[in-house]
C-alpha cells in the first residue's frame, strides 16, 4: 500500500469514527470539522482536550514524518470528533521513570504528540472574541507537556471571569529532546533542526486560524512560558529575522526570556563542534552507524526503530539537545537582532526568581562541581562555561576570564543568594548540612542564576526601553522559591504537585496578586489594576541610571525596586553575550 492510500485510510477511519458518535456536550465548528468538548460545571467552563494541531505521527506513518517539520492539519471529518481527553506528552528525556511510556511526572508519552488543549468560559460563540493565552511549558526542552496538571488553566480562567476580564487558556505540546532538537550538519542540511520551535509556530498558526470558532480573538493572543518556555517566547519574537506574522500581540516570560540559555555546550550558537560530536555519538549508537558523516544519516534515523534511538539518547546525553542557528528560523544572534530592532515589537512582562542559581548547579558551569568550599572550587565550576576558542573572540585567556568572574562575584555572603535577609544564616564550618551546601554556596548561586536567566532578563527590558516598547519586569522573592508557576495559575489546590506549594494564607494572597497581574496583562496589555496598592511602572532606563524598576513579589508585601542589583556582574554578561556566550 502506498503513502497516498495510507493517508486515505487514515482519513476514512477518522471520518467514520467522528460521524458515528452522537454528542451532547459543547461543540465547535472549525474549518477541518466539528469538535465536541466537555462541560465542567464546577467552574462553568468548556474544555476541548487533545486537539491535533499538525499532521504528525501515526504508527504506520512514523517513518515518513519523524525528524520532519510539522505540517498544517489537512484532514477533515463529518459529525463530531470528541475532544474530551488529554493526549500523550511528546517523548522526552529518553527514560521511562515511572513505567512503560511514562515520563518523569508519570504522563504517558508518544511520538504522535502534537496536540493542544483549550479551556474557556462556558457558552461562548464565534463572535465572543475573548483574549487568548497560550502556555509553552518548560523542562529544558527535554521533558514536560501541555497536559501537566500544574498547567491547568481552569483556576485562572475562573478568576478572570470573576475579574470581568475573561480569556481563553491554551496549552500545547511540542517535540522534546532528540525528537525535537537534533543538532549537527546532517540534521541542518535536512531541515531537521529546531523542530520544537516549528511545532510551536504551527500551533500558533492553528490558533490564529481556528480560535475564533471557540470564542477567542486571533489578534489578541498572548504567548506565555516558563524556563525554556520563556526562552521559546523570545525565539518566536526573533523568528525569521523578526518577521511579524501576526500570531501574537504580547508575551509573558518567566525565568528564561532573552537569548539562548547556556547549557552543557559552551559557546552557545557557536558550539557547532560539540553539537556535531553529540549527533555523531547518537548515530554511532544505532544501526545507522555506517552512515555517520553522510547525507544518508537522517533518512536512516527516520526508519530506525524507536527503541533503538531511545536507547541511543540515553547513552549519548539526554539533556544536551538544544536550538541551533539554522539561517532560517534563527538567522542571527539574539544580541544583534535585539540591538538592531529586528524582532516583533510587542509588549512583554518578564522576570525571574531571586534564587535561580540553586536550581541550575550543572548549567552554571562544571556539573561535577556542586559543592563550593573555596576560590578554586568556584573557579573550577565557572571554567567550563568558556569555549576553547574564547581567546580568539575576546583576546583574553580562559584563566583571565575566570579571574574576572571571580572578582565580580566575590565571596561575600551578604551579596550572594539566598540573601541574609531571606535566610539569616552565615554559612560556616558548623552549619548543618554543610556537605550539601559548601562554604561559598551563595556565591555560586548568584553566578548560576545570572548566567542562566537574570542577565538576559535585564538586558531584554533595557532593549525594549531603548526601542520604546512597553515592558514590565519582576523579581519573584518568595519562599519556597519554586512556587512561582503555582502562583501564575493560582493553583491553590496544588494540582500536579507532590506537596501543595500554596498552603499558607500569605502564599495564597501572593498567588492571587500574581495571577491577577498576569490576567490583566493578557486582557489589557497592562498588569496594573485600579485597586492594586502598588503601581507597576513600565521599565524605563531613564528611571534609575540606565536601568528601570522591578516589581518584587514577596509574601510580606510586594514593592518596587530599582533594577540595579549586581550591576557590575550583569554588565559583564551584557558585554560578553556575543563573544563569549554566542547568543
Coordinates of C-alpha atoms in Angstrom, one line a residue:
X1 CA 0.0 0.0 0.0
X2 CA 1.5 3.4 -1.0
X3 CA 1.5 6.6 1.1
X4 CA -1.5 8.1 -0.5
X5 CA -3.5 5.0 0.2
X6 CA -2.4 5.1 3.8
X7 CA -3.4 8.7 4.1
X8 CA -6.8 7.8 2.6
X9 CA -7.3 5.0 5.2
X10 CA -6.4 7.4 8.0
X11 CA -8.9 9.9 6.7
X12 CA -11.7 7.3 6.4
X13 CA -11.1 6.0 9.9
X14 CA -11.2 9.5 11.4
X15 CA -14.3 10.4 9.4
X16 CA -16.1 7.2 10.3
X17 CA -15.3 7.4 14.0
X18 CA -16.4 11.1 14.1
X19 CA -19.5 10.6 12.2
X20 CA -20.8 7.6 14.1
X21 CA -20.8 9.3 17.6
X22 CA -23.8 11.1 19.0
X23 CA -22.7 14.1 21.0
X24 CA -24.5 16.2 23.7
X25 CA -21.6 18.4 25.1
X26 CA -20.4 21.7 23.8
X27 CA -19.4 21.7 20.1
X28 CA -17.3 24.0 17.9
X29 CA -17.2 24.1 14.1
X30 CA -13.7 24.6 12.7
X31 CA -12.6 24.6 9.1
X32 CA -11.5 21.0 9.4
X33 CA -14.6 19.7 11.2
X34 CA -16.6 19.8 14.4
X35 CA -15.0 19.2 17.8
X36 CA -17.0 18.0 20.8
X37 CA -15.7 19.2 24.2
X38 CA -16.7 18.6 27.8
X39 CA -18.6 21.0 30.1
X40 CA -17.1 21.4 33.6
X41 CA -20.0 22.6 35.8
X42 CA -17.7 23.2 38.9
X43 CA -16.1 26.2 37.0
X44 CA -18.8 26.8 34.4
X45 CA -16.3 26.1 31.7
X46 CA -16.0 24.2 28.5
X47 CA -12.8 22.3 27.8
X48 CA -11.6 20.9 24.5
X49 CA -8.7 18.5 25.1
X50 CA -6.3 16.6 22.8
X51 CA -6.9 18.6 19.6
X52 CA -4.4 17.8 16.9
X53 CA -2.8 21.0 15.5
X54 CA -0.4 19.4 12.9
X55 CA 0.0 16.4 10.7
X56 CA 2.3 14.1 12.7
X57 CA 3.0 10.5 13.6
X58 CA 0.6 7.6 13.5
X59 CA 2.0 4.1 13.8
X60 CA 2.1 3.3 10.1
X61 CA 3.3 6.8 9.1
X62 CA 6.0 7.1 11.7
X63 CA 8.9 6.5 9.3
X64 CA 7.6 9.3 7.0
X65 CA 7.4 12.1 9.4
X66 CA 10.0 11.6 12.2
X67 CA 12.6 14.4 12.2
X68 CA 10.5 16.5 9.8
X69 CA 8.8 19.8 10.3
X70 CA 5.2 19.9 11.4
X71 CA 2.7 20.5 8.6
X72 CA -0.7 22.1 8.8
X73 CA -3.6 19.9 9.6
X74 CA -5.0 18.6 6.3
X75 CA -7.8 16.2 7.4
X76 CA -11.5 16.7 7.7
X77 CA -14.4 14.7 9.1
X78 CA -18.1 14.5 9.3
X79 CA -20.0 14.5 12.6
X80 CA -18.4 15.4 15.9
X81 CA -14.9 14.4 16.8
X82 CA -14.6 14.1 20.6
X83 CA -12.0 16.3 22.3
X84 CA -12.6 15.3 25.9
X85 CA -9.4 13.6 27.0
X86 CA -5.8 14.7 27.2
X87 CA -3.4 13.1 24.7
X88 CA 0.2 11.9 25.4
X89 CA 3.1 14.1 26.0
X90 CA 5.9 14.1 23.5
X91 CA 8.8 11.8 24.1
X92 CA 11.3 13.4 26.3
X93 CA 14.4 12.7 28.3
X94 CA 14.7 9.2 26.9
X95 CA 14.0 7.5 30.2
X96 CA 10.9 5.7 31.5
X97 CA 10.9 7.0 35.0
X98 CA 7.6 5.7 36.3
X99 CA 6.6 2.9 34.0
X100 CA 6.1 2.0 30.3
X101 CA 5.8 5.0 28.1
X102 CA 5.7 7.5 31.0
X103 CA 7.9 10.5 31.6
X104 CA 9.3 11.8 34.8
X105 CA 5.9 13.1 36.1
X106 CA 4.1 9.9 35.2
X107 CA 2.4 11.1 32.0
X108 CA 2.2 8.8 29.0
X109 CA 4.3 9.7 26.0
X110 CA 4.2 9.1 22.3
X111 CA 5.8 10.3 19.0
X112 CA 2.2 11.2 18.0
X113 CA 2.0 14.1 20.3
X114 CA 1.4 17.5 18.6
X115 CA -1.9 18.3 20.4
X116 CA -3.2 21.3 22.3
X117 CA -5.9 21.9 25.0
X118 CA -8.4 24.7 25.3
X119 CA -10.1 25.9 28.5
X120 CA -12.8 28.6 28.0
X121 CA -15.7 30.1 29.9
X122 CA -18.9 28.3 29.0
X123 CA -21.3 29.3 26.3
X124 CA -19.1 31.4 24.1
X125 CA -19.8 31.8 20.4
X126 CA -17.7 32.6 17.4
X127 CA -18.4 36.3 18.0
X128 CA -17.3 36.4 21.6
X129 CA -13.7 37.5 20.7
X130 CA -12.0 36.9 24.1
X131 CA -8.3 37.4 24.6
X132 CA -6.2 34.2 24.5
X133 CA -3.2 32.9 26.5
X134 CA -1.0 30.2 25.0
X135 CA 1.2 28.4 27.6
X136 CA 4.6 27.0 26.4
X137 CA 5.9 24.7 29.1
X138 CA 9.4 24.5 30.5
X139 CA 11.6 21.5 31.1
X140 CA 14.9 22.2 29.4
X141 CA 13.4 21.2 26.0
X142 CA 13.8 17.7 27.5
X143 CA 10.5 17.0 29.4
X144 CA 7.0 18.2 30.1
X145 CA 3.8 18.7 28.2
X146 CA 0.6 20.6 27.9
X147 CA -1.5 18.2 29.9
X148 CA 0.7 18.6 33.0
X149 CA -1.8 19.2 35.8
X150 CA 0.3 22.1 37.1
X151 CA -0.6 24.0 33.9
X152 CA -4.4 23.6 34.3
X153 CA -5.9 27.0 33.2
X154 CA -9.2 26.3 34.9
X155 CA -8.3 28.3 38.0
X156 CA -7.0 31.4 36.2
X157 CA -9.9 31.3 33.7
X158 CA -12.4 31.2 36.6
X159 CA -10.6 34.1 38.3
X160 CA -10.5 36.1 35.1
X161 CA -14.3 35.8 34.7
X162 CA -14.7 37.0 38.3
X163 CA -12.5 40.0 37.5
X164 CA -14.6 40.7 34.4
X165 CA -11.5 40.1 32.3
X166 CA -12.4 36.7 30.7
X167 CA -9.9 34.9 28.5
X168 CA -9.3 31.5 26.9
X169 CA -6.4 29.4 28.0
X170 CA -4.5 27.1 25.7
X171 CA -1.7 24.7 26.5
X172 CA 0.4 22.9 23.9
X173 CA 2.8 20.0 23.4
X174 CA 6.0 20.3 21.3
X175 CA 8.7 17.7 20.5
X176 CA 11.4 17.3 23.1
X177 CA 15.0 16.1 23.4
X178 CA 16.5 14.5 20.3
X179 CA 13.0 14.2 18.7
X180 CA 12.6 18.0 18.6
X181 CA 16.1 19.4 18.8
X182 CA 18.6 17.4 16.6
X183 CA 21.9 19.1 16.0
X184 CA 24.7 18.6 13.5
X185 CA 25.4 19.4 9.9
X186 CA 23.4 16.4 8.6
X187 CA 20.3 17.5 10.5
X188 CA 20.9 21.1 9.4
X189 CA 21.0 20.1 5.7
X190 CA 17.9 18.0 6.1
X191 CA 15.9 20.8 7.8
X192 CA 15.6 18.7 10.9
X193 CA 16.8 21.2 13.5
X194 CA 14.7 23.5 15.7
X195 CA 11.7 21.2 15.2
X196 CA 10.3 22.1 18.6
X197 CA 10.2 25.8 17.6
X198 CA 8.5 24.9 14.3
X199 CA 5.9 22.9 16.3
X200 CA 5.2 25.9 18.5
X201 CA 4.9 28.1 15.4
X202 CA 2.4 25.6 13.8
X203 CA 0.3 25.6 17.0
X204 CA 0.2 29.4 16.9
X205 CA -0.9 29.2 13.2
X206 CA -3.6 26.7 14.1
X207 CA -4.8 29.0 16.9
X208 CA -4.8 32.0 14.6
X209 CA -6.9 30.2 12.1
X210 CA -9.3 28.4 14.5
X211 CA -9.6 30.1 17.9
X212 CA -12.4 32.4 16.8
X213 CA -14.6 29.4 16.5
X214 CA -14.0 28.7 20.2
X215 CA -14.9 32.3 21.1
X216 CA -11.3 33.7 21.0
X217 CA -9.9 36.7 19.2
X218 CA -7.0 35.7 16.9
X219 CA -5.5 39.2 17.2
X220 CA -5.5 39.1 21.0
X221 CA -3.1 36.2 21.6
X222 CA -0.5 36.4 24.4
X223 CA 2.2 33.8 24.5
X224 CA 3.2 32.7 28.0
X225 CA 6.1 30.5 29.0
X226 CA 8.4 29.5 31.9
X227 CA 12.1 28.5 31.8
X228 CA 12.9 27.1 28.3
X229 CA 9.3 28.0 27.5
X230 CA 10.2 31.7 28.2
X231 CA 13.3 31.2 26.1
X232 CA 11.0 29.9 23.3
X233 CA 8.9 33.1 23.5
X234 CA 12.0 35.2 22.7
X235 CA 12.7 32.8 19.8
X236 CA 9.2 33.3 18.4
X237 CA 9.7 37.0 18.7
X238 CA 13.1 36.8 16.9
X239 CA 12.0 34.1 14.4
X240 CA 12.7 34.6 10.7
X241 CA 14.8 37.8 11.5
X242 CA 11.9 39.3 13.4
X243 CA 9.2 38.8 10.8
X244 CA 5.8 39.6 12.2
X245 CA 3.2 37.0 11.1
X246 CA 0.5 38.5 13.4
X247 CA 0.4 35.4 15.6
X248 CA 0.6 37.1 19.0
X249 CA 0.3 40.6 20.5
X250 CA 2.2 40.2 23.8
X251 CA 4.4 37.8 25.7
X252 CA 4.9 36.9 29.4
X253 CA 8.2 35.2 30.1
X254 CA 9.1 33.6 33.4
X255 CA 12.7 32.7 34.2
X256 CA 14.3 32.4 30.8
X257 CA 13.4 35.2 28.4
X258 CA 16.1 36.5 26.1
X259 CA 18.9 34.7 24.3
X260 CA 19.8 31.0 24.3
X261 CA 20.1 29.7 27.9
X262 CA 23.6 28.4 28.4
X263 CA 23.6 24.6 28.5
X264 CA 26.3 22.0 28.7
X265 CA 27.9 23.1 25.4
X266 CA 29.9 26.3 25.9
X267 CA 29.8 28.9 23.2
X268 CA 26.0 29.0 22.6
X269 CA 25.2 29.1 18.9
X270 CA 28.9 28.8 18.2
X271 CA 29.2 25.3 19.7
X272 CA 29.0 23.6 16.4
X273 CA 31.9 21.2 17.1
X274 CA 30.3 19.9 20.3
X275 CA 26.9 19.8 18.6
X276 CA 28.3 17.6 15.8
X277 CA 30.1 15.3 18.3
X278 CA 26.8 14.7 20.2
X279 CA 25.0 13.9 16.9
X280 CA 27.7 11.6 15.8
X281 CA 27.6 9.8 19.1
X282 CA 23.9 9.3 18.8
X283 CA 24.2 7.8 15.3
X284 CA 27.1 5.6 16.3
X285 CA 24.9 4.0 19.0
X286 CA 22.2 2.9 16.4
X287 CA 22.1 0.6 13.4
X288 CA 22.8 3.8 11.3
X289 CA 26.4 3.9 12.5
X290 CA 27.7 3.2 9.0
X291 CA 26.1 6.4 7.7
X292 CA 28.0 8.8 10.0
X293 CA 29.1 11.9 8.1
X294 CA 26.8 11.3 5.1
X295 CA 23.5 12.5 3.8
X296 CA 22.1 9.1 4.5
X297 CA 22.1 9.6 8.2
X298 CA 18.7 11.4 8.7
X299 CA 16.8 9.0 6.3
X300 CA 18.3 6.1 8.2
X301 CA 17.3 7.5 11.6
X302 CA 13.8 8.1 10.3
X303 CA 13.5 4.4 9.6
X304 CA 15.2 3.2 12.7
X305 CA 13.1 1.5 15.4
X306 CA 12.0 3.9 18.1
X307 CA 13.5 1.8 20.9
X308 CA 16.9 1.9 19.2
X309 CA 17.0 5.7 19.1
X310 CA 15.6 6.0 22.6
X311 CA 18.4 3.8 23.9
X312 CA 21.0 5.8 21.9
X313 CA 19.7 9.0 23.5
X314 CA 20.2 7.5 27.0
X315 CA 23.9 6.7 26.3
X316 CA 24.8 9.8 24.3
X317 CA 23.4 12.5 26.6
X318 CA 19.7 13.2 27.3
X319 CA 19.6 16.9 28.2
X320 CA 22.0 18.4 25.7
X321 CA 19.8 18.8 22.7
X322 CA 19.0 22.4 22.1
X323 CA 18.2 25.1 19.5
X324 CA 20.8 26.0 16.8
X325 CA 21.3 28.9 14.4
X326 CA 20.0 27.5 11.2
X327 CA 19.8 30.6 9.0
X328 CA 16.1 30.1 8.7
X329 CA 14.1 30.2 12.0
X330 CA 17.1 31.5 13.8
X331 CA 19.0 33.8 11.4
X332 CA 21.3 35.8 13.7
X333 CA 22.5 36.1 17.3
X334 CA 19.8 37.5 19.6
X335 CA 22.2 40.2 20.7
X336 CA 22.4 41.5 17.2
X337 CA 18.7 41.3 16.4
X338 CA 17.6 42.9 19.7
X339 CA 20.1 45.7 19.3
X340 CA 19.1 46.4 15.7
X341 CA 15.4 46.1 16.3
X342 CA 14.9 43.0 14.2
X343 CA 12.2 41.5 16.4
X344 CA 8.4 41.6 16.7
X345 CA 7.6 44.7 18.7
X346 CA 5.1 43.5 21.3
X347 CA 4.7 44.4 25.0
X348 CA 6.4 41.9 27.3
X349 CA 6.2 41.1 31.0
X350 CA 9.3 39.2 32.1
X351 CA 11.1 38.3 35.3
X352 CA 12.9 35.7 37.3
X353 CA 13.1 34.2 40.8
X354 CA 15.6 35.8 43.2
X355 CA 17.3 32.4 43.6
X356 CA 17.5 30.8 40.1
X357 CA 21.1 29.6 40.7
X358 CA 20.1 27.0 43.3
X359 CA 18.2 25.1 40.5
X360 CA 21.0 25.3 37.9
X361 CA 24.1 23.9 39.6
X362 CA 25.0 21.9 36.5
X363 CA 24.2 24.7 34.0
X364 CA 26.1 27.3 35.8
X365 CA 29.4 25.7 34.8
X366 CA 31.1 22.4 35.8
X367 CA 28.3 19.9 36.5
X368 CA 30.8 17.9 38.6
X369 CA 31.4 20.8 41.0
X370 CA 28.3 21.1 43.0
X371 CA 29.8 21.8 46.4
X372 CA 31.8 25.1 46.5
X373 CA 34.1 25.5 49.5
X374 CA 36.9 27.5 48.1
X375 CA 38.0 30.0 45.5
X376 CA 39.4 27.1 43.5
X377 CA 36.1 25.3 43.7
X378 CA 34.3 28.4 42.4
X379 CA 36.8 28.9 39.5
X380 CA 36.6 25.2 38.6
X381 CA 32.8 25.5 38.5
X382 CA 33.0 28.6 36.2
X383 CA 35.7 27.5 33.8
X384 CA 33.7 25.2 31.6
X385 CA 31.3 28.0 30.5
X386 CA 34.0 29.2 28.2
X387 CA 34.6 27.6 24.8
X388 CA 38.1 26.7 23.7
X389 CA 38.1 29.5 21.1
X390 CA 37.1 32.2 23.5
X391 CA 40.7 33.7 23.5
X392 CA 40.4 34.3 19.7
X393 CA 37.0 36.0 20.3
X394 CA 38.0 38.1 23.3
X395 CA 41.7 38.5 23.3
X396 CA 41.8 37.0 26.8
X397 CA 42.7 33.5 28.0
X398 CA 40.1 31.3 29.8
X399 CA 42.0 31.9 33.1
X400 CA 41.8 35.6 32.7
X401 CA 38.1 35.5 32.1
X402 CA 37.6 33.2 35.1
X403 CA 39.5 35.6 37.3
X404 CA 37.2 38.4 36.1
X405 CA 34.2 36.3 37.1
X406 CA 35.7 35.6 40.5
X407 CA 36.3 39.3 41.0
X408 CA 32.7 40.4 40.2
X409 CA 31.2 37.6 42.2
X410 CA 33.1 38.0 45.5
X411 CA 32.9 35.6 48.4
X412 CA 30.7 37.9 50.4
X413 CA 27.7 36.2 51.8
X414 CA 25.7 39.4 52.2
X415 CA 25.7 39.9 48.4
X416 CA 25.1 36.2 47.5
X417 CA 22.0 34.2 47.0
X418 CA 19.9 33.5 49.1
X419 CA 20.3 36.8 50.8
X420 CA 20.9 37.0 54.6
X421 CA 17.5 38.7 54.8
X422 CA 15.8 35.7 53.2
X423 CA 17.9 33.1 55.1
X424 CA 19.6 34.7 58.1
X425 CA 22.3 32.1 58.4
X426 CA 26.0 32.8 57.8
X427 CA 27.3 29.6 56.3
X428 CA 30.3 28.3 58.3
X429 CA 32.1 25.1 59.2
X430 CA 29.4 24.4 61.8
X431 CA 26.4 25.0 59.6
X432 CA 24.1 21.9 59.5
X433 CA 24.1 20.1 56.1
X434 CA 27.2 21.9 55.1
X435 CA 28.2 18.8 53.0
X436 CA 25.2 19.7 50.7
X437 CA 25.9 23.4 50.6
X438 CA 29.5 24.4 50.7
X439 CA 31.0 27.5 52.3
X440 CA 30.7 29.5 49.1
X441 CA 27.2 28.3 48.1
X442 CA 25.8 31.8 48.0
X443 CA 28.5 32.9 45.6
X444 CA 27.8 30.0 43.2
X445 CA 24.0 30.6 43.3
X446 CA 24.4 34.2 42.3
X447 CA 26.5 33.3 39.3
X448 CA 24.3 30.4 38.3
X449 CA 21.1 32.5 38.3
X450 CA 22.6 35.4 36.4
X451 CA 24.1 33.3 33.6
X452 CA 21.0 31.2 33.1
X453 CA 18.2 33.7 33.5
X454 CA 18.7 37.1 35.2
X455 CA 21.4 38.7 32.9
X456 CA 19.3 38.3 29.8
X457 CA 16.1 39.3 31.6
X458 CA 17.6 42.7 32.5
X459 CA 19.1 43.2 29.0
X460 CA 15.8 42.4 27.4
X461 CA 14.0 45.0 29.4
X462 CA 16.7 47.5 28.5
X463 CA 16.4 46.7 24.8
X464 CA 12.6 47.2 25.0
X465 CA 13.0 50.5 26.7
X466 CA 15.6 51.6 24.1
X467 CA 13.2 50.8 21.3
X468 CA 10.2 52.5 23.0
X469 CA 8.2 49.3 23.6
X470 CA 6.3 48.8 26.9
X471 CA 7.8 46.1 29.1
X472 CA 7.5 45.2 32.8
X473 CA 10.0 43.4 35.0
X474 CA 9.5 41.4 38.2
X475 CA 11.6 39.6 40.8
X476 CA 9.8 36.7 42.5
X477 CA 11.1 36.7 46.0
X478 CA 9.0 34.1 47.8
X479 CA 9.9 31.1 50.0
X480 CA 9.8 28.4 49.0
X481 CA 11.4 29.7 45.8
X482 CA 9.7 27.2 43.4
X483 CA 6.1 28.3 43.8
X484 CA 6.1 30.9 41.0
X485 CA 4.3 28.7 38.5
X486 CA 1.6 27.7 41.1
X487 CA 1.1 31.4 41.7
X488 CA 0.7 32.2 38.0
X489 CA -2.0 29.6 37.6
X490 CA -3.4 30.3 41.1
X491 CA -3.3 26.6 41.8
X492 CA -4.4 26.8 45.4
X493 CA -5.4 23.0 45.5
X494 CA -1.8 22.2 44.4
X495 CA -3.0 20.1 41.5
X496 CA 0.0 18.3 39.9
X497 CA 2.3 18.8 42.9
X498 CA 3.5 16.2 45.3
X499 CA 3.5 18.8 48.1
X500 CA 1.0 21.6 47.9
X501 CA 3.0 24.8 47.4
X502 CA 0.4 27.4 48.5
X503 CA -0.6 26.2 51.9
X504 CA -0.1 29.4 53.9
X505 CA -2.6 32.3 53.7
X506 CA 0.2 34.6 52.8
X507 CA 1.2 32.4 49.8
X508 CA -2.4 32.2 48.7
X509 CA -2.7 36.0 48.8
X510 CA 0.5 36.3 46.8
X511 CA -0.8 33.8 44.2
X512 CA -4.0 35.9 43.8
X513 CA -1.8 39.0 43.3
X514 CA 0.5 37.4 40.7
X515 CA -2.3 35.6 38.8
X516 CA -4.3 38.8 38.7
X517 CA -1.4 40.7 37.2
X518 CA -1.0 38.0 34.5
X519 CA -4.7 38.1 33.8
X520 CA -4.7 41.9 33.3
X521 CA -1.6 41.6 31.0
X522 CA -3.5 39.1 28.9
X523 CA -6.7 41.1 28.8
X524 CA -5.4 44.7 28.8
X525 CA -1.7 44.6 27.9
X526 CA -1.0 46.1 31.3
X527 CA -0.5 44.2 34.6
X528 CA -1.8 47.1 36.7
X529 CA -5.2 47.2 38.3
X530 CA -7.3 50.0 39.7
X531 CA -7.4 48.6 43.2
X532 CA -3.8 47.5 43.4
X533 CA -1.8 49.1 46.3
X534 CA 1.4 49.3 44.2
X535 CA 1.6 50.7 40.7
X536 CA 3.9 48.6 38.5
X537 CA 5.9 51.0 36.3
X538 CA 6.8 50.4 32.7
X539 CA 10.5 49.6 32.5
X540 CA 12.2 52.9 31.7
X541 CA 16.0 53.1 31.7
X542 CA 15.9 56.8 32.5
X543 CA 14.3 56.0 35.9
X544 CA 17.4 54.7 37.6
X545 CA 20.6 55.4 35.8
X546 CA 20.4 53.1 32.7
X547 CA 18.1 50.6 34.4
X548 CA 14.4 50.6 35.2
X549 CA 12.4 49.2 38.0
X550 CA 11.1 45.8 39.1
X551 CA 8.0 44.6 40.9
X552 CA 9.2 42.4 43.8
X553 CA 6.7 39.8 44.6
X554 CA 7.0 38.9 48.3
X555 CA 4.6 37.3 50.8
X556 CA 5.3 40.1 53.3
X557 CA 4.2 42.7 50.8
X558 CA 5.2 43.4 47.2
X559 CA 7.1 46.6 46.4
X560 CA 9.0 48.4 43.6
X561 CA 12.8 48.4 43.5
X562 CA 15.4 49.8 41.1
X563 CA 16.8 47.0 38.9
X564 CA 20.4 47.7 39.9
X565 CA 21.4 44.6 42.0
X566 CA 24.7 43.0 41.0
X567 CA 25.1 45.8 38.4
X568 CA 28.8 45.2 37.7
X569 CA 28.3 41.5 37.2
X570 CA 25.3 41.8 34.9
X571 CA 27.1 44.5 32.9
X572 CA 29.9 42.0 32.4
X573 CA 27.4 39.5 30.9
X574 CA 25.9 42.2 28.7
X575 CA 29.4 43.0 27.3
X576 CA 30.1 39.3 26.6
X577 CA 26.8 37.8 25.4
X578 CA 28.1 37.7 21.9
X579 CA 31.8 37.0 22.0
X580 CA 31.8 34.6 25.0
X581 CA 28.4 33.0 25.0
X582 CA 27.4 33.1 21.4
X583 CA 24.0 34.4 21.9

